PDB file of C-alpha atoms in Angstrom:
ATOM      1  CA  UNK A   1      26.557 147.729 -39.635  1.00  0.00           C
ATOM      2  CA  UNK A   2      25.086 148.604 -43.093  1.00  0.00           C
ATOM      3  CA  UNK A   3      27.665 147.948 -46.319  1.00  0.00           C
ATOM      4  CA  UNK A   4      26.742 151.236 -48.094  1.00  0.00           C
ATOM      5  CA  UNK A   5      28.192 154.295 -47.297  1.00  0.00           C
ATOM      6  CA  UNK A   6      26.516 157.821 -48.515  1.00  0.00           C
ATOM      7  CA  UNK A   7      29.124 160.754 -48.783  1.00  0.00           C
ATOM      8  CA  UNK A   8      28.163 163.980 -50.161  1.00  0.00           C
ATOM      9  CA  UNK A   9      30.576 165.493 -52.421  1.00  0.00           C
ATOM     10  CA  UNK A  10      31.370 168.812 -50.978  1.00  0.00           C
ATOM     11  CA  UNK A  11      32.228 170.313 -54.431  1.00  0.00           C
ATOM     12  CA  UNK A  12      29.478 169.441 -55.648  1.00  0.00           C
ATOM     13  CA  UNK A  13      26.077 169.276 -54.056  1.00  0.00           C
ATOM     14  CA  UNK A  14      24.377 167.981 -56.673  1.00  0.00           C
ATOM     15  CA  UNK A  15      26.909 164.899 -56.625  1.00  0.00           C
ATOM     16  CA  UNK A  16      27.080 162.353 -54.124  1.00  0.00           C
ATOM     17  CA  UNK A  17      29.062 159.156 -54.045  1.00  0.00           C
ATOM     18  CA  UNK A  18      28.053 155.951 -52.825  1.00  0.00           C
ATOM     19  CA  UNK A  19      30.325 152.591 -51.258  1.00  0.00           C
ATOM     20  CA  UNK A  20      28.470 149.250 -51.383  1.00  0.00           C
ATOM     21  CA  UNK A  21      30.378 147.024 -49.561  1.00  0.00           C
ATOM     22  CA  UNK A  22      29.708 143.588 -47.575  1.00  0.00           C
ATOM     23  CA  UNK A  23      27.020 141.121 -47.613  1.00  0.00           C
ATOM     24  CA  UNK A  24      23.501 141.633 -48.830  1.00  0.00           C
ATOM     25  CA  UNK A  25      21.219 139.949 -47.090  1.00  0.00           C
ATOM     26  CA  UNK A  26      17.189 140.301 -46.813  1.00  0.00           C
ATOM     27  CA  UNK A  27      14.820 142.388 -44.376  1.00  0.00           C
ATOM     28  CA  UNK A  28      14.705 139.262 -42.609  1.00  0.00           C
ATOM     29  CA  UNK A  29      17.954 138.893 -41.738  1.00  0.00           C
ATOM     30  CA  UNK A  30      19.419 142.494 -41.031  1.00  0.00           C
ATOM     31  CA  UNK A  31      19.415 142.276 -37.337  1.00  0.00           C
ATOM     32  CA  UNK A  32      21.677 138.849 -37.279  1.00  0.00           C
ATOM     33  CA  UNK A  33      24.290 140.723 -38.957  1.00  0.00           C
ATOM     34  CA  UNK A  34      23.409 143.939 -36.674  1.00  0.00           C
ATOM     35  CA  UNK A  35      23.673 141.451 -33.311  1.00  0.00           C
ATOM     36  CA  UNK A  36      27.254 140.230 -34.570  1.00  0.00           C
ATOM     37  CA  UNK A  37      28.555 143.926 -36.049  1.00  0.00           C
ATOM     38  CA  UNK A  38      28.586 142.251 -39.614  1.00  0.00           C
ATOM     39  CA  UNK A  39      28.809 144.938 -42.650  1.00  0.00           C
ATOM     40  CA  UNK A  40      25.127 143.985 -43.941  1.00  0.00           C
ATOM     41  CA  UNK A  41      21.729 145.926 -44.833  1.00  0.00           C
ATOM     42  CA  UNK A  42      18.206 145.264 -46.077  1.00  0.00           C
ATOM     43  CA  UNK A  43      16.676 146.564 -49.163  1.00  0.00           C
ATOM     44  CA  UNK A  44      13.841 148.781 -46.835  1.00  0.00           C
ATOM     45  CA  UNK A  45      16.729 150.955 -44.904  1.00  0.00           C
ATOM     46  CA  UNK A  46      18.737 151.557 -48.243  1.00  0.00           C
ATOM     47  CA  UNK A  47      15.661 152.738 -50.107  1.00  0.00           C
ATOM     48  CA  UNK A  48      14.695 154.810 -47.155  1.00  0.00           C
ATOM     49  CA  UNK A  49      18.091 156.677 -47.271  1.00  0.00           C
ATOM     50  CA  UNK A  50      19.126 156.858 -51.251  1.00  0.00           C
ATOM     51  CA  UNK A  51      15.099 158.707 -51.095  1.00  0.00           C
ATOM     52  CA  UNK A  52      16.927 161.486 -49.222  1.00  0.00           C
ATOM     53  CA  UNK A  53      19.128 162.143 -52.614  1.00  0.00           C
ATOM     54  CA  UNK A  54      16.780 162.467 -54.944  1.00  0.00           C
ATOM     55  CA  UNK A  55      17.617 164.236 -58.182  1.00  0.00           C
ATOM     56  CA  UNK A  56      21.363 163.888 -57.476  1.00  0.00           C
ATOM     57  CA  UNK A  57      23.454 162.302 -59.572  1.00  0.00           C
ATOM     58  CA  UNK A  58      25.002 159.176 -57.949  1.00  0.00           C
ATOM     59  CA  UNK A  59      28.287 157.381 -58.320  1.00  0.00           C
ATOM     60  CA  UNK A  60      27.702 153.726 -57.143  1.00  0.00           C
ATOM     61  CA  UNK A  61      31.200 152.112 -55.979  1.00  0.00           C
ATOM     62  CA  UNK A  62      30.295 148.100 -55.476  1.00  0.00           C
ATOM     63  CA  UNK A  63      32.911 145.902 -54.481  1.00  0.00           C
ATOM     64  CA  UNK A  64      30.815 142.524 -52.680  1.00  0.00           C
ATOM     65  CA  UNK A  65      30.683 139.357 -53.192  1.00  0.00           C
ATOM     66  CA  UNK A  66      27.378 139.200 -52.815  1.00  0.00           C
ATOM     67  CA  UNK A  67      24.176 137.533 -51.424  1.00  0.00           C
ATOM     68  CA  UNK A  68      20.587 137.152 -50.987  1.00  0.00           C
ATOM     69  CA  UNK A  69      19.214 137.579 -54.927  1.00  0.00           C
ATOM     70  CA  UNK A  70      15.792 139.065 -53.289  1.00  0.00           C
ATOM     71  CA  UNK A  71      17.451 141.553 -51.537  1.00  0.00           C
ATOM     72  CA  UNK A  72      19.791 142.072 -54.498  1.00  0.00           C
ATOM     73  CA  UNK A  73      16.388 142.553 -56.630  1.00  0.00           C
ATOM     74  CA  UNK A  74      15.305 145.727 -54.207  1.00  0.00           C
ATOM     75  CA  UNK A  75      18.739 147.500 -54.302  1.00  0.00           C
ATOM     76  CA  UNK A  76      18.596 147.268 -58.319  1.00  0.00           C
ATOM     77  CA  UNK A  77      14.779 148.558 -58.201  1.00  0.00           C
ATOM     78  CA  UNK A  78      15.867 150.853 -55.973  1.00  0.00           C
ATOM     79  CA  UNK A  79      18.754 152.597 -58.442  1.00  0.00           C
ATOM     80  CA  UNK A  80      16.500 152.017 -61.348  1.00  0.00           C
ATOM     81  CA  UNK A  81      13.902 154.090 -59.682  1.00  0.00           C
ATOM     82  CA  UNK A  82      16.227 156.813 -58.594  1.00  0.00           C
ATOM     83  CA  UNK A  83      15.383 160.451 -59.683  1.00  0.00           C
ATOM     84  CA  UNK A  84      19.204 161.504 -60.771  1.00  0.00           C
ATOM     85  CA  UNK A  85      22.136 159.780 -63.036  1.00  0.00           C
ATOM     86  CA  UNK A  86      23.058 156.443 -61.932  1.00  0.00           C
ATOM     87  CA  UNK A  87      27.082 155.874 -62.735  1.00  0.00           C
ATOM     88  CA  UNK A  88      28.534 152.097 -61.489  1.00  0.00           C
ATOM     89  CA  UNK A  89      32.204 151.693 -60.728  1.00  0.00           C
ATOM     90  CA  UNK A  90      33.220 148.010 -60.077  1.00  0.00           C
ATOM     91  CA  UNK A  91      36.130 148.552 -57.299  1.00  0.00           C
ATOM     92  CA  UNK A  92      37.433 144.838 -56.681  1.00  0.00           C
ATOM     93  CA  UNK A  93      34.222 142.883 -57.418  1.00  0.00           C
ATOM     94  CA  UNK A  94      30.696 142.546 -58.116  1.00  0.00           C
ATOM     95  CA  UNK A  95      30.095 138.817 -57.704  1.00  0.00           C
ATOM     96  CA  UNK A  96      26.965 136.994 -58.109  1.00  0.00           C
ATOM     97  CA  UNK A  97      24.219 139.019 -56.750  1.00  0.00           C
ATOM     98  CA  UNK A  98      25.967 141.863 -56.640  1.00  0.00           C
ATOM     99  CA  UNK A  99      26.799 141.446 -60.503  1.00  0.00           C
ATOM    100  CA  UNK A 100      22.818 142.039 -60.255  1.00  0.00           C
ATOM    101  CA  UNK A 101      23.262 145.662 -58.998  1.00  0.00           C
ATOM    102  CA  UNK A 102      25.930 146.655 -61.286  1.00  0.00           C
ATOM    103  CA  UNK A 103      23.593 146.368 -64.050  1.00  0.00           C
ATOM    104  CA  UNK A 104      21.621 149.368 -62.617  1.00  0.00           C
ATOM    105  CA  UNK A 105      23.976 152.073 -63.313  1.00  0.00           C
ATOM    106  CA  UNK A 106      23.380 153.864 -66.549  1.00  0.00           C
ATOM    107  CA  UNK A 107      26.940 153.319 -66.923  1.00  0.00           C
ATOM    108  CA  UNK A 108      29.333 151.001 -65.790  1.00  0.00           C
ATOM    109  CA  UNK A 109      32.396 151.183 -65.592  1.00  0.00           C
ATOM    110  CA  UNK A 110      35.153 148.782 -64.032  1.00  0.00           C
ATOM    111  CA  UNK A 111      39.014 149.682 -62.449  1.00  0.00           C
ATOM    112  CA  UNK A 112      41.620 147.797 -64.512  1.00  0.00           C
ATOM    113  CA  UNK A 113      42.502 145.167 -61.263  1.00  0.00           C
ATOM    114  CA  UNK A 114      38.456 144.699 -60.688  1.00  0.00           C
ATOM    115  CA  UNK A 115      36.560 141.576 -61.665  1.00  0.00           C
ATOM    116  CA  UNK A 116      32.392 140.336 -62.357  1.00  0.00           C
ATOM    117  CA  UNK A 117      30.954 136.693 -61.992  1.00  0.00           C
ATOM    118  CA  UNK A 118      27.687 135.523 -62.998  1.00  0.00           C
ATOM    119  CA  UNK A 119      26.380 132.056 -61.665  1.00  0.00           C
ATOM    120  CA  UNK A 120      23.102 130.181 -61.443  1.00  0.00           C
ATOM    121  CA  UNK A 121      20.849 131.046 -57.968  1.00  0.00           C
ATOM    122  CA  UNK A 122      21.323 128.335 -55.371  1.00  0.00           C
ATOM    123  CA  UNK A 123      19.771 127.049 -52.231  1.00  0.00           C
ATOM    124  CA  UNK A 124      19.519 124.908 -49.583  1.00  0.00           C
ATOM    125  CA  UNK A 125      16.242 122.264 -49.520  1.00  0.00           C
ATOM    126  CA  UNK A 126      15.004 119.620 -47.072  1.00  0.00           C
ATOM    127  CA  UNK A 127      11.801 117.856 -47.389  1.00  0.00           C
ATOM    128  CA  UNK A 128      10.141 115.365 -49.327  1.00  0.00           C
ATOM    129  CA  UNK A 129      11.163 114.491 -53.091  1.00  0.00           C
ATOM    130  CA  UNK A 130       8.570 116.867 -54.608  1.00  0.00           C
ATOM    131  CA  UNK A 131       9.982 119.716 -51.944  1.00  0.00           C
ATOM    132  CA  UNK A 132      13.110 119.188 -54.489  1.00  0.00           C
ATOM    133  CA  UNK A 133      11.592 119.026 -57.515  1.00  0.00           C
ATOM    134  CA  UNK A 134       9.613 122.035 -56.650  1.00  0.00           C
ATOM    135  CA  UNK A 135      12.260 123.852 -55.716  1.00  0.00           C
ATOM    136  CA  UNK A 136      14.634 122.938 -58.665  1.00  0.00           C
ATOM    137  CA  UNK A 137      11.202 124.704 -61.108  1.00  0.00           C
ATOM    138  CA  UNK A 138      11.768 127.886 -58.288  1.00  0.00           C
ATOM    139  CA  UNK A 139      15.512 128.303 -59.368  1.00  0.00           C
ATOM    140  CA  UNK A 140      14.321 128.010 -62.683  1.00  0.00           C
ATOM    141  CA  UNK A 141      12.068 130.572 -62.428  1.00  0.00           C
ATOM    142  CA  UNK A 142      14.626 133.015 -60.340  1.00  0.00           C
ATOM    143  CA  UNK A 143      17.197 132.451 -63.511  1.00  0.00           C
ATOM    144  CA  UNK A 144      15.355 134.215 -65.457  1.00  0.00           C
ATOM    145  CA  UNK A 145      14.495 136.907 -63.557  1.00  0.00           C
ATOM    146  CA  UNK A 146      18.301 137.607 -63.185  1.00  0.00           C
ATOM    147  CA  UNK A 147      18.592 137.239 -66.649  1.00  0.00           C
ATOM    148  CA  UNK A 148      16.620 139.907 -67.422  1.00  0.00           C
ATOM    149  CA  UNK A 149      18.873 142.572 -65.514  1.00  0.00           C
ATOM    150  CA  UNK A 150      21.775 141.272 -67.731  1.00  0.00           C
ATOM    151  CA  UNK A 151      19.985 141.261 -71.097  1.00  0.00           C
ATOM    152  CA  UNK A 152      18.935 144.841 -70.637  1.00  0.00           C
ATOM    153  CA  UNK A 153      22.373 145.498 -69.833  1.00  0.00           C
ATOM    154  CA  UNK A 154      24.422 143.775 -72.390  1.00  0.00           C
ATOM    155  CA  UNK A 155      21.767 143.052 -75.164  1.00  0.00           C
ATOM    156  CA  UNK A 156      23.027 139.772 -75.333  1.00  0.00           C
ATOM    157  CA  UNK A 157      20.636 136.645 -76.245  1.00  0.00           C
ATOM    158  CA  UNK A 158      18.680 134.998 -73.267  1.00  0.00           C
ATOM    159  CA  UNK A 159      20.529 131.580 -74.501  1.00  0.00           C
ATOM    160  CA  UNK A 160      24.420 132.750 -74.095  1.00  0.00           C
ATOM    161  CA  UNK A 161      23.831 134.657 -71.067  1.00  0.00           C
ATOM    162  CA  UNK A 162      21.922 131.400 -69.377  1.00  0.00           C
ATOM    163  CA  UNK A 163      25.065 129.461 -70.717  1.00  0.00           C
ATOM    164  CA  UNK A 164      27.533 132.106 -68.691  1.00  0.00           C
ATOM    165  CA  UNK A 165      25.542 131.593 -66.250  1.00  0.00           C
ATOM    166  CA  UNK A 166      25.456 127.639 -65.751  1.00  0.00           C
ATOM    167  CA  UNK A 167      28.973 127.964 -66.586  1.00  0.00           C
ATOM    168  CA  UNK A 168      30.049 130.164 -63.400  1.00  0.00           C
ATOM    169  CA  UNK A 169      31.447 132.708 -65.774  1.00  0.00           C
ATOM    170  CA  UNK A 170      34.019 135.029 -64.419  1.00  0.00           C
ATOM    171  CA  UNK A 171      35.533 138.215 -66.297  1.00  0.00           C
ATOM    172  CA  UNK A 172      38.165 140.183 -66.104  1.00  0.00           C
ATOM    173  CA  UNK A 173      38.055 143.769 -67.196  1.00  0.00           C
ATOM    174  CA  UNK A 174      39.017 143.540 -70.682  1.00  0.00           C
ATOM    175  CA  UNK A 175      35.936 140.235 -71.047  1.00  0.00           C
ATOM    176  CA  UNK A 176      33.374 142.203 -69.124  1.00  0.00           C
ATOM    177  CA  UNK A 177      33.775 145.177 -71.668  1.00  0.00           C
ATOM    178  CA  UNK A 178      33.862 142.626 -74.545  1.00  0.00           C
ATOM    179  CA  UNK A 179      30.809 141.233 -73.131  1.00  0.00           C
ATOM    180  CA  UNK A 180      28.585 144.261 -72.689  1.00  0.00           C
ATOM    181  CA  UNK A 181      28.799 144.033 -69.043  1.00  0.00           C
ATOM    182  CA  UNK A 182      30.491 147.268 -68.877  1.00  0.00           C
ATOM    183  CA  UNK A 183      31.038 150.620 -71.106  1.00  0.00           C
ATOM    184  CA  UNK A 184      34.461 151.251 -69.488  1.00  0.00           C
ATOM    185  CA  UNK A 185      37.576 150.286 -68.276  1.00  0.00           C
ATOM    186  CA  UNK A 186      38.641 153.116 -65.414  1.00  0.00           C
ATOM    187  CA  UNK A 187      41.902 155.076 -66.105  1.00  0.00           C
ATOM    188  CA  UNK A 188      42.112 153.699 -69.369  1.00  0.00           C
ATOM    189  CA  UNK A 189      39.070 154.852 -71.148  1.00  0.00           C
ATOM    190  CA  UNK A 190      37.186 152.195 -73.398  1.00  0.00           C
ATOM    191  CA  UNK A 191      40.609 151.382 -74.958  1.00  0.00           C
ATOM    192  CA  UNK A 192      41.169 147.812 -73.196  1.00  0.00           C
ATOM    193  CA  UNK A 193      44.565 147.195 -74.851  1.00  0.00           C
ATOM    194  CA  UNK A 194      46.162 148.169 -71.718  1.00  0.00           C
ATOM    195  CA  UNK A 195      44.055 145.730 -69.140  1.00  0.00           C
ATOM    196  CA  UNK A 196      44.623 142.216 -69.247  1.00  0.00           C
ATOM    197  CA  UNK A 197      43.504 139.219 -67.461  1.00  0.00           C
ATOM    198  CA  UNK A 198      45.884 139.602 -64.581  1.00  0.00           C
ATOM    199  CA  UNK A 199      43.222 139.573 -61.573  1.00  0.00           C
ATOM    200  CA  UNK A 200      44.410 136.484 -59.329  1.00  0.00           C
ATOM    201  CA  UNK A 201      42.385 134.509 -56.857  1.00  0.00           C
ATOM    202  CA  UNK A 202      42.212 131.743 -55.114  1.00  0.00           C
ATOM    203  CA  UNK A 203      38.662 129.807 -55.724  1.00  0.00           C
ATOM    204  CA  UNK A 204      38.513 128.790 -51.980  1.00  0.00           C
ATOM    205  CA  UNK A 205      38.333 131.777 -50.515  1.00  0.00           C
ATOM    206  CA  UNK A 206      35.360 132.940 -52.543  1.00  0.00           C
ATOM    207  CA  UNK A 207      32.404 133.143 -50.876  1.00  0.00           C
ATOM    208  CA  UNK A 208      28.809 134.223 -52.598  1.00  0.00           C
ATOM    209  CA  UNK A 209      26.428 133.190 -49.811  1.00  0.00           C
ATOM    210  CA  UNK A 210      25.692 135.225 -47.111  1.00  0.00           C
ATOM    211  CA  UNK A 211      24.162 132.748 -45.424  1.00  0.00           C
ATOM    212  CA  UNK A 212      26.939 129.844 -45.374  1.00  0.00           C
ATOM    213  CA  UNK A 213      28.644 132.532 -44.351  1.00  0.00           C
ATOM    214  CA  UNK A 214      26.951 133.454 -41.266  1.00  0.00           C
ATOM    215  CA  UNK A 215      26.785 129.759 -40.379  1.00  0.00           C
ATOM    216  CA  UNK A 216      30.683 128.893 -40.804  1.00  0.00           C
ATOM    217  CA  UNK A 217      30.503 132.465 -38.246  1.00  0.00           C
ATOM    218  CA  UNK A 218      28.299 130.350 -35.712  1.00  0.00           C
ATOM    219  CA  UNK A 219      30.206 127.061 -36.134  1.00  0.00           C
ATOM    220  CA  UNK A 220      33.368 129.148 -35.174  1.00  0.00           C
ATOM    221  CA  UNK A 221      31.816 131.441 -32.327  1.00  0.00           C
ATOM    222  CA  UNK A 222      30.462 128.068 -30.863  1.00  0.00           C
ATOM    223  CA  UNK A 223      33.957 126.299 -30.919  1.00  0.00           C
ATOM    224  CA  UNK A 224      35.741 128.815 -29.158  1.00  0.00           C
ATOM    225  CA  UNK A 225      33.435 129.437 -27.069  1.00  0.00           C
ATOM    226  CA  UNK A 226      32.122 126.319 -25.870  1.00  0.00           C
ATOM    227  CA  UNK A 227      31.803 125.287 -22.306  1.00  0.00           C
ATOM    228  CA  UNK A 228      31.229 122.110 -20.198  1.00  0.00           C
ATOM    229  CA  UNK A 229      27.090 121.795 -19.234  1.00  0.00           C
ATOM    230  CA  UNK A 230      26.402 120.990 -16.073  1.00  0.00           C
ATOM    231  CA  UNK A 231      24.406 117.730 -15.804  1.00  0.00           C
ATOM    232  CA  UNK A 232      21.477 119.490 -14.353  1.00  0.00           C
ATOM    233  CA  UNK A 233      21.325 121.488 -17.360  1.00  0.00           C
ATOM    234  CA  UNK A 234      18.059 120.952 -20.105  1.00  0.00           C
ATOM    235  CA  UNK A 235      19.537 119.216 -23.176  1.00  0.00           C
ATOM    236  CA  UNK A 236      17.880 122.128 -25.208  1.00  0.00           C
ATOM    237  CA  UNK A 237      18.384 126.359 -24.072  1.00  0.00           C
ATOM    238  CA  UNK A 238      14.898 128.068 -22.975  1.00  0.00           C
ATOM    239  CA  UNK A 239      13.409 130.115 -25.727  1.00  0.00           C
ATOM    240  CA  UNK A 240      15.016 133.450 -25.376  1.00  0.00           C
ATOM    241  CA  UNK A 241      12.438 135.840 -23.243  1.00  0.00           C
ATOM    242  CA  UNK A 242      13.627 139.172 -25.212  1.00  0.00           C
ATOM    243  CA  UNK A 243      12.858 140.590 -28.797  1.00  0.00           C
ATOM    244  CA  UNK A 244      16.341 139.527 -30.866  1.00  0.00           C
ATOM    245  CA  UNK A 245      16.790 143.428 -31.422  1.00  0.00           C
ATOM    246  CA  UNK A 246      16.875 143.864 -27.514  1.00  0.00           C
ATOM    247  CA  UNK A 247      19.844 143.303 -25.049  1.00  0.00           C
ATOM    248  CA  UNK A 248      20.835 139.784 -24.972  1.00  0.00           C
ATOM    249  CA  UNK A 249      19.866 138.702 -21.498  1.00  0.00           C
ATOM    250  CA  UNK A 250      20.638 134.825 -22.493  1.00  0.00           C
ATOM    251  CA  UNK A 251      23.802 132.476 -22.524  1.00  0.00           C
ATOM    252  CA  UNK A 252      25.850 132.369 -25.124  1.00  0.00           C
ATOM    253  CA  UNK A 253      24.326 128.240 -25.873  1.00  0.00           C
ATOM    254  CA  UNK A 254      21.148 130.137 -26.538  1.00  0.00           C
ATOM    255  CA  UNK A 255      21.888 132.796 -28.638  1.00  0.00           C
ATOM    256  CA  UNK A 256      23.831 130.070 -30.418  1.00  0.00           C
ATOM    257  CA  UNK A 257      20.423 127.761 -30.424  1.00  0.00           C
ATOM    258  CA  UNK A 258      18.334 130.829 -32.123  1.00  0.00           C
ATOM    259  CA  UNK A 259      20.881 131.779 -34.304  1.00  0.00           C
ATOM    260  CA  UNK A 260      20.886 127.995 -35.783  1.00  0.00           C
ATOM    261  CA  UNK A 261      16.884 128.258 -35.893  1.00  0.00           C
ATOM    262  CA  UNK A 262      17.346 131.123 -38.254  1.00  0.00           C
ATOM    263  CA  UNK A 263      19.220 129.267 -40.323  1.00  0.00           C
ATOM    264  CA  UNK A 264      16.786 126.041 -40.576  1.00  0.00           C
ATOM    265  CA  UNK A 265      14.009 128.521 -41.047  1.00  0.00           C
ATOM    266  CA  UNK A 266      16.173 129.983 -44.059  1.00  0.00           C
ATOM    267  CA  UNK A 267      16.828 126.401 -45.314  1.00  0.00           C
ATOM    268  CA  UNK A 268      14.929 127.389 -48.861  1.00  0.00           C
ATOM    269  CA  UNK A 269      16.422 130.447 -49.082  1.00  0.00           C
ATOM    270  CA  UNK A 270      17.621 131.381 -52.405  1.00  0.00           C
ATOM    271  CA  UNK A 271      21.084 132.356 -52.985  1.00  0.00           C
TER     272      UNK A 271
END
């Protein structure tokens, strides 16, 4: 299930409006979250549809708490590249990567109850000591790539926007606006004297990874769905004989077995 939504305005032809929603994962993994009906897309089948709207003006609704920072990277592209007005409205959230794709609109604008975080990129690592080291200089590296979305957004300095960042720095309406994040405050104009930090939330039950997520998903479907093995049964499930995007024709135990190869392979993936 992709987490955008195109809907053309009726009124208007020239306008269309359009939902971003979910997780936002890479090319890579689209057809896990396809498998297990997950809201989820990959940068190649959004370009491939926003191309149909071309010189339109588009009204970008994200509310996500975000993802894969690659795939983030193509969505922005994408919106930067797009032949027609790019507006952003923040709906409940644009957390971490999805704080990256806000900064494509050529306005943004947030609802008074919304809310934006900006973090540092994360990942998973195994390997030797220099697999770690070298991966800590990647991060590095990825940093400041997302940095530069939010300096040409905000014109704020490299230094206090890598300080928000290491800082896990969430704002409310009336700090994103102070910030530079956004140009507006919905329903209220610019005027913020009306919003105030009133957005509530519970820090364990935020979730920025899609990946952690999909694996808590696995740890679940495996738990309720465990059975006894027979002893004649192989320790280990039979590679699956069937392309992933085909009908399962395997148990459940080895489904399970290539979903949790997907996730070793994505071990380095940056978050």
């Amino acid at each position: 299930m992709k987490f955008w939504n195109f809907i053309q305005n009726a009124d208007n032809p020239d306008e269309v409006e359009l939902r971003i929603e979910g997780e936002i994962v890479s090319d890579d993994d689209a057809w896990i979250y396809e498998w297990f009906g997950i809201q989820a897309t990959s940068p190649n089948a959004f370009r491939t549809e926003l191309a149909q709207y071309a010189g339109k003006n588009i009204t970008v609704w994200i509310d996500s708490w975000g993802g894969d920072t690659t795939a983030a990277a193509g969505i922005y592209n994408a919106l930067k590249e797009h032949k027609g007005k790019v507006t952003v409205k923040i709906d409940g959230k644009a957390v971490s990567a999805a704080s990256v794709i806000a900064m494509a609109g050529e306005e943004v604008k947030i609802s008074p109850v919304g809310i934006i975080m900006v973090h540092n990129p994360w990942s998973g690592i195994r390997g030797e000591a220099k697999d770690m080291r070298h991966m800590a200089d990647v991060l590095d590296e990825v940093k400041e790539t997302i940095i530069n979305a939010y300096q040409m957004k905000t014109k704020m300095s490299r230094k206090k926007l890598a300080e928000m960042m290491d800082n896990e720095t969430w704002m409310s309406p009336k700090t994103a606006l102070s910030e530079g994040f956004v140009d507006e405050i919905l329903y209220t104009g610019t005027d913020d004297s009306q919003a105030q930090n009133s957005f509530t939330l519970s820090r364990l039950a935020i979730q920025n990874s899609a990946s952690e997520s999909m694996r808590r998903f696995i740890e679940q479907y495996n738990k309720i769905n465990a059975k006894p093995e027979p002893h004649n049964e192989p320790s280990e499930p039979p590679e699956p004989t069937e392309s992933p995007k085909g009908e399962p024709n395997n148990s459940k135990a080895q489904l399970l077995s290539l979903k949790q190869k997907q996730l070793d392979l994505k071990a380095k993936e940056i978050i």
